[in-house]
Coordinates of C-alpha atoms and ligand atoms in Angstrom, one line a residue:
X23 CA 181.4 101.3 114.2
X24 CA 184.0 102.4 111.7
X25 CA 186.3 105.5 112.0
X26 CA 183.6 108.0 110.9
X27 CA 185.8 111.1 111.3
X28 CA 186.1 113.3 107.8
X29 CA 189.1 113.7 106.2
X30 CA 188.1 117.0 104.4
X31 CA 185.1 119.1 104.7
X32 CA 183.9 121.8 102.7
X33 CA 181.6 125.0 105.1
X34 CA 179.6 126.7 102.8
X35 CA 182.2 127.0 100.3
X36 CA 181.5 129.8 97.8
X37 CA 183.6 130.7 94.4
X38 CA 183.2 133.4 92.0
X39 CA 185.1 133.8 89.1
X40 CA 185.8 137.7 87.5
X41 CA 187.0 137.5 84.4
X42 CA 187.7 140.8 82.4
X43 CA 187.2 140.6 78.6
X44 CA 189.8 143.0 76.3
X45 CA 186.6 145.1 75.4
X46 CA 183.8 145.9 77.7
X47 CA 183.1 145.4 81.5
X48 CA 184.1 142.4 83.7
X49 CA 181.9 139.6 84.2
X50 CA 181.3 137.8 87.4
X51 CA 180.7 134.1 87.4
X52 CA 179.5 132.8 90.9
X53 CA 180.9 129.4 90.1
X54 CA 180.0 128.0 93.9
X55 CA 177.6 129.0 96.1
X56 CA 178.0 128.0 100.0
X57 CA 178.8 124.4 98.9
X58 CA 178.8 121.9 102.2
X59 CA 180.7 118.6 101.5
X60 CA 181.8 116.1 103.9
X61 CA 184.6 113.1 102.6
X62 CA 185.5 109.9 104.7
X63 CA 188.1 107.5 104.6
X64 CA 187.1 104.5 103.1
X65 CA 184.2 106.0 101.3
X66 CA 183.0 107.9 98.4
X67 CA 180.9 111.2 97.3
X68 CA 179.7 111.0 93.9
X69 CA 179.2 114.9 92.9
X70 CA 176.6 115.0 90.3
X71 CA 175.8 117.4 87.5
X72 CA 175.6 118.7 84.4
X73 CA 178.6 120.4 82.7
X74 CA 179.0 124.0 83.9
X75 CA 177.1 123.1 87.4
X76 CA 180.4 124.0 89.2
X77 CA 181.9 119.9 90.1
X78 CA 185.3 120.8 88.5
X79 CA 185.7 123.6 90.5
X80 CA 185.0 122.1 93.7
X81 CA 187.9 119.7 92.8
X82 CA 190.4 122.6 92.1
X83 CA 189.8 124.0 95.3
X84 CA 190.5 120.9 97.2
X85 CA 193.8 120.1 95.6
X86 CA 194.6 124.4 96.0
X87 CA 194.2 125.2 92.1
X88 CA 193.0 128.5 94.1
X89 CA 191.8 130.1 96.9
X90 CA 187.8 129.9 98.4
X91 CA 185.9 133.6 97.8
X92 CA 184.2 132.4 101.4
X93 CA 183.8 129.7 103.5
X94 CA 186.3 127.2 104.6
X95 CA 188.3 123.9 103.7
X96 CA 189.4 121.7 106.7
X97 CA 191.6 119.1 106.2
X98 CA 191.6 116.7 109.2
X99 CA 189.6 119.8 111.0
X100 CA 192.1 122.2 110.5
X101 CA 192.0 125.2 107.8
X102 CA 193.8 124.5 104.7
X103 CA 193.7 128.1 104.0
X104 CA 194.8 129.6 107.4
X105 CA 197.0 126.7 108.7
X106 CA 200.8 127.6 107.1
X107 CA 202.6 124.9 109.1
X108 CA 205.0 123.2 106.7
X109 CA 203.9 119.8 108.3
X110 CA 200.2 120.3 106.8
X111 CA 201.0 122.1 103.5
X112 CA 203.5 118.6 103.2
X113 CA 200.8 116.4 104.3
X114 CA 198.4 117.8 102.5
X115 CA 199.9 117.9 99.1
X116 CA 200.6 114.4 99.7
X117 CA 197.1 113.0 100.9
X118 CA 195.3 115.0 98.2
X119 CA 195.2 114.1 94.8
X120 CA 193.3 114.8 91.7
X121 CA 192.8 112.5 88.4
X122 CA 192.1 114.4 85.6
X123 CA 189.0 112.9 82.5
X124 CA 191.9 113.1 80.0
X125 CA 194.3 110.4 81.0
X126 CA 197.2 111.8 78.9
X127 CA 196.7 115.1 80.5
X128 CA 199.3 114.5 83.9
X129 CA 201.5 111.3 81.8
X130 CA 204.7 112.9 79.9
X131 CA 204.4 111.6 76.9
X132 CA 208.4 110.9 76.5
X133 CA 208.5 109.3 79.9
X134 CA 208.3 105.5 80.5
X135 CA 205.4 104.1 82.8
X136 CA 208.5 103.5 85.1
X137 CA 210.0 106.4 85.2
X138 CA 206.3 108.4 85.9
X139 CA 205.9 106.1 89.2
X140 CA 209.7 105.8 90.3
X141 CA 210.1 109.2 90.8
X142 CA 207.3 109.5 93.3
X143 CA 207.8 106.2 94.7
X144 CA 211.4 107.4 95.3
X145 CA 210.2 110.5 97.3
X146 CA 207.2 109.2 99.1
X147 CA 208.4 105.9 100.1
X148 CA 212.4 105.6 100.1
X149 CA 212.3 103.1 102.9
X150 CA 211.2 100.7 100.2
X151 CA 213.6 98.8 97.0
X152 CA 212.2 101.0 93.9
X153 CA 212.2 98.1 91.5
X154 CA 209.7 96.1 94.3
X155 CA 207.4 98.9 95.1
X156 CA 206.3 99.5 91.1
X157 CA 205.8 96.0 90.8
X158 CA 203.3 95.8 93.9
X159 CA 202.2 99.3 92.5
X160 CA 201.2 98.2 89.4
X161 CA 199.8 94.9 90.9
X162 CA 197.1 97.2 92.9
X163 CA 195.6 99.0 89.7
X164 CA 195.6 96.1 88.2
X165 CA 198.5 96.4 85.1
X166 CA 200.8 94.0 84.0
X167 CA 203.6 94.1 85.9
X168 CA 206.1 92.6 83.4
X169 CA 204.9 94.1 80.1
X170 CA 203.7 97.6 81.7
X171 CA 207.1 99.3 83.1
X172 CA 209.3 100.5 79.6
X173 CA 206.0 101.6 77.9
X174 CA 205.2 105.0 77.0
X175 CA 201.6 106.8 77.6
X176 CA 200.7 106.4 74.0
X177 CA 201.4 102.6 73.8
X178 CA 198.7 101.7 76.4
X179 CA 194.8 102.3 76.2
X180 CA 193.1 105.3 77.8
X181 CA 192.1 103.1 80.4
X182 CA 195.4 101.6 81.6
X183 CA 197.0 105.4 81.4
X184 CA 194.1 105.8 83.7
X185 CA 195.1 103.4 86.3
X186 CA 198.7 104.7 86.0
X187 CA 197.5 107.9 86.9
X188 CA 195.8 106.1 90.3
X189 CA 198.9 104.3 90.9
X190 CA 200.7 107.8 90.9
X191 CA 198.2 108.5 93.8
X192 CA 198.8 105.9 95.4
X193 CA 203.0 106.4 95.0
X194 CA 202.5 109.5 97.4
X195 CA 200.4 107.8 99.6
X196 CA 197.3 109.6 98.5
X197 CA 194.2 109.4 101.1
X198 CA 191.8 111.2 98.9
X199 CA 191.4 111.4 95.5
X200 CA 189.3 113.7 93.6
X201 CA 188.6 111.7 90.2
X202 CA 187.0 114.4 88.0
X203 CA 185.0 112.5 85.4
X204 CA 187.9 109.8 85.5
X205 CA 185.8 107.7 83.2
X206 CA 183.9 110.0 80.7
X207 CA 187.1 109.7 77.7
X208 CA 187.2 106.1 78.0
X209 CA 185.3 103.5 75.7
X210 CA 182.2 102.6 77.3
X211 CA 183.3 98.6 77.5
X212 CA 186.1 99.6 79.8
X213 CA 184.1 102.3 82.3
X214 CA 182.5 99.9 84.8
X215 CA 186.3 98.2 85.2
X216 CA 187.9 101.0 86.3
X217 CA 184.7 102.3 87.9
X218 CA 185.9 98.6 89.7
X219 CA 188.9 99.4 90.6
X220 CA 188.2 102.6 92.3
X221 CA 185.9 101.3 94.3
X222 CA 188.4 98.7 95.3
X223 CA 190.9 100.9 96.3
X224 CA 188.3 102.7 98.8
X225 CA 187.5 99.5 100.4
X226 CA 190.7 97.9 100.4
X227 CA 192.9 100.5 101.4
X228 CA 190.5 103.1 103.2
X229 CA 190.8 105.8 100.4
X230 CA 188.1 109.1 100.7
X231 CA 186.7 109.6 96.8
X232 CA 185.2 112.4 95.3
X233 CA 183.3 111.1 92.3
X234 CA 183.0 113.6 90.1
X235 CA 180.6 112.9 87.1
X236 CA 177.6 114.0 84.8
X237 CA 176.3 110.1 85.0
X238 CA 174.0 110.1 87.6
X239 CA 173.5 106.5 87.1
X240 CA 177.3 105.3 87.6
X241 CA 177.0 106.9 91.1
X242 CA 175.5 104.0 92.2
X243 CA 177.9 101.7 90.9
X244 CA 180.7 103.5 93.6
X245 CA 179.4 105.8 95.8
X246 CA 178.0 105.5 99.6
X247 CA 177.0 109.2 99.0
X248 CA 175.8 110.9 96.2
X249 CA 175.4 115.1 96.0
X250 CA 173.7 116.7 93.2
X251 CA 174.6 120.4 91.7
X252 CA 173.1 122.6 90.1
X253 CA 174.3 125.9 89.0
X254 CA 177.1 126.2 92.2
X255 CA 174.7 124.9 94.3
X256 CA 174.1 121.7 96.4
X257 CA 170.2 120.9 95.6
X258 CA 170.2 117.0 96.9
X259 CA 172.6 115.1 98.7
X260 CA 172.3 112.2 101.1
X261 CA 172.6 108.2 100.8
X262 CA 173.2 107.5 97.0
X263 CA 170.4 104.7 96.7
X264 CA 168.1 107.3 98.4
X265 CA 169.1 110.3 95.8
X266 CA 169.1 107.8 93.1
X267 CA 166.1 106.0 94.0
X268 CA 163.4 108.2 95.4
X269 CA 165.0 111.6 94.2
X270 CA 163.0 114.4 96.2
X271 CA 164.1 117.9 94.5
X272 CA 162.7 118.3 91.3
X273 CA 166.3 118.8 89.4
X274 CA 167.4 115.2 90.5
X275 CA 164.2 113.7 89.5
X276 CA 164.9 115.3 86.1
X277 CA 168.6 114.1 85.7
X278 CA 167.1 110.9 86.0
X279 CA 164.7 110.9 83.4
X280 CA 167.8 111.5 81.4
X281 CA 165.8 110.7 78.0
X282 CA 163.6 113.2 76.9
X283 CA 160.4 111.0 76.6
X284 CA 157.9 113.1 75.9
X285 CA 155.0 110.5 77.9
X286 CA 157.5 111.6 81.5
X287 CA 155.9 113.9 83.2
X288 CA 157.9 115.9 86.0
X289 CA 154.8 116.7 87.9
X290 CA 153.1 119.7 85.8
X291 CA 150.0 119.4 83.5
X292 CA 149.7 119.9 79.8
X293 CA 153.5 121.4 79.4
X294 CA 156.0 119.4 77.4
X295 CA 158.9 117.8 78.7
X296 CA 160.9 121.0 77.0
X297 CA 158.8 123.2 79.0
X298 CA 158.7 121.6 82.5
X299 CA 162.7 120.8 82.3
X300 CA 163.2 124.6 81.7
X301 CA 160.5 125.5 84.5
X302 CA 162.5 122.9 86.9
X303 CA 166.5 124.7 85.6
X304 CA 164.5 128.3 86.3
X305 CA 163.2 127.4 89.7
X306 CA 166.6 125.4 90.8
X307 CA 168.6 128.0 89.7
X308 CA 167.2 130.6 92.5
X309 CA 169.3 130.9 96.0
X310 CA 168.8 127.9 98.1
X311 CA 167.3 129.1 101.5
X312 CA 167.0 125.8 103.3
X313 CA 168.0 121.9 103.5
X314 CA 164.7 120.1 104.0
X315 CA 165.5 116.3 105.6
X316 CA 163.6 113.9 103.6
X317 CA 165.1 110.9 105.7
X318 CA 167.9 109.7 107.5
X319 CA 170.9 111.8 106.0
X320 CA 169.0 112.5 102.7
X321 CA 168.4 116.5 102.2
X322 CA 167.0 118.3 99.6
X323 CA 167.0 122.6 99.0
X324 CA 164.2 124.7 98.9
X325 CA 164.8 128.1 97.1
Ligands
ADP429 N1 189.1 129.8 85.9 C1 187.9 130.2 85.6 N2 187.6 131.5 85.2 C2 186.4 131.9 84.9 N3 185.3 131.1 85.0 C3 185.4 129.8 85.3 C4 186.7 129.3 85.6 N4 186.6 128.0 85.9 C5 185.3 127.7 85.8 N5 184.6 128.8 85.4 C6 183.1 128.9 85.3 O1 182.5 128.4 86.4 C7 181.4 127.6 86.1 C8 181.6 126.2 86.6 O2 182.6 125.5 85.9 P1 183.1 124.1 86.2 O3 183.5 124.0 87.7 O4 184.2 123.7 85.3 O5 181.8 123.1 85.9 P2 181.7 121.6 85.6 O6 183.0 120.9 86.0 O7 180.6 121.1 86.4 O8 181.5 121.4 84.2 C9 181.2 127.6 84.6 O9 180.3 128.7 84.3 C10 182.6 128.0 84.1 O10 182.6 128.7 82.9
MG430 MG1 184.3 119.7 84.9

């Protein structure tokens, strides 16, 4: 059997958000709610949800955008939050890192594709001749290694400045990346390839992925795992093709009926699809109480 031990786990993970307005009183946002995730090498957790469901957040407090209101990160089983050894705040910064939607957002736009990877490849692996490791860099995101080097950001499409953003991942020796909606700026012709190429890297190279993404559907195309969020909170989660395929809580079942037909039913009588979708957001919205098992590693929440 493979190396099942995680890389990064999440224990009941919650986040809230206080934001104070110039007039009137502060608002509270409980962006997470006792989130439980689990990433392993060489595999990949599609987080699923609608926008505002909380995925972005989960990503931010992986890579240490900020701090956890409660529960706990481990990184390799140790606290990320208690563990101040220089050794693991190195490590980690190195191991973990995050790919944005907008694939301009981390490139500079009056740098050269060479001079974005040489700096990192310069730090992370000195050992190696700069000029050599781009090339092979470039080969394993799959850019044109003669042609690629002296351009700028703006001269490539959105999704080559994408796979120059995994190949700065992989320049500091990245072991998990969290790819938040890596896909959802980029023409739909070019999604699936770099969809491709992610997956790639996880099984040629052993990367952990978190998948973040309102596309239920692409989770399948990627992901071993898939987890589905609702308002903070974890409502499904188990084997992707089991969430996908025979989704048990009623949220999943209606992100997959994505299309508003009004002949789907959800399971009431005599309502509308309008009416039952808002009954289902109502009732999914309430505190989780319990993981029900529904089959081999497939959960879903009661309220
Ligand atoms: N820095 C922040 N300050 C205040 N509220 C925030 C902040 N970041 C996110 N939120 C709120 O937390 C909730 C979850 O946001 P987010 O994680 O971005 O969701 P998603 O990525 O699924 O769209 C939203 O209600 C959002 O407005
Ligand atoms: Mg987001």
């Amino acid at each position: 059997m493979a190396d099942t031990s995680p890389i990064l786990t999440l224990e009941r993970v919650s986040k809230t958000f206080v934001t104070k307005p110039v007039f009137g009183p502060a608002r509270r946002v409980e962006a997470l709610r006792r989130v439980s995730l689990t990433l392993q090498p060489g595999k990949a957790l599609a987080l699923v949800g609608e926008s505002g469901s909380g995925k972005s957040t989960v990503g931010r407090l992986i890579v240490r955008h900020y701090a956890p209101t409660e529960g706990r990160i481990l990184f390799e089983g140790q606290d990320i939050e208690t563990n101040h050894s220089r050794a693991l705040e190195k490590a980690y910064q190195r191991s973990v890192q995050m790919v944005f939607q907008d694939p301009f957002s981390a490139l500079n736009p009056a740098h050269t594709i060479r001079h974005h990877l040489l700096r990192p490849l310069a730090l992370h692996q000195p050992d190696r001749d700069p000029e050599r490791a781009l090339l092979d860099l470039l080969g394993d995101v799959e850019l044109d290694p003669k042609s690629t080097p002296d351009k700028y950001p703006h001269e490539l499409s959105g999704g080559q400045r994408q796979r120059v953003n995994f190949a700065r991942a992989l320049a500091v020796n990245a072991r998990l990346i969290v790819a938040d909606e890596p896909t959802s700026m980029l023409d739909v012709s070019i999604r699936k390839s770099v969809l491709g190429l992610m997956r790639r890297l996880k099984d040629e190279r052993g990367l952990a992925l978190l998948y973040i993404t309102h596309d239920i559907a692409t989770a399948q195309y990627l992901a071993e795992e898939t987890a589905v969020m609702f308002r903070g909170q974890i409502v499904e989660q188990g084997p992707t093709a089991r969430v996908v395929g025979a989704p048990q809580h009623a949220y999943t079942q209606l992100l997959r009926s994505a299309v508003p037909d009004p002949a789907i039913r959800l399971g009431g009588d005599g309502q509308s699809f309008a009416e039952q979708a808002a009954q289902v957001r109502k009732d999914a919205a309430r505190d989780v109480t319990s993981m029900t098992m529904a089959g081999d590693g497939h959960f879903f929440a009661l309220h």
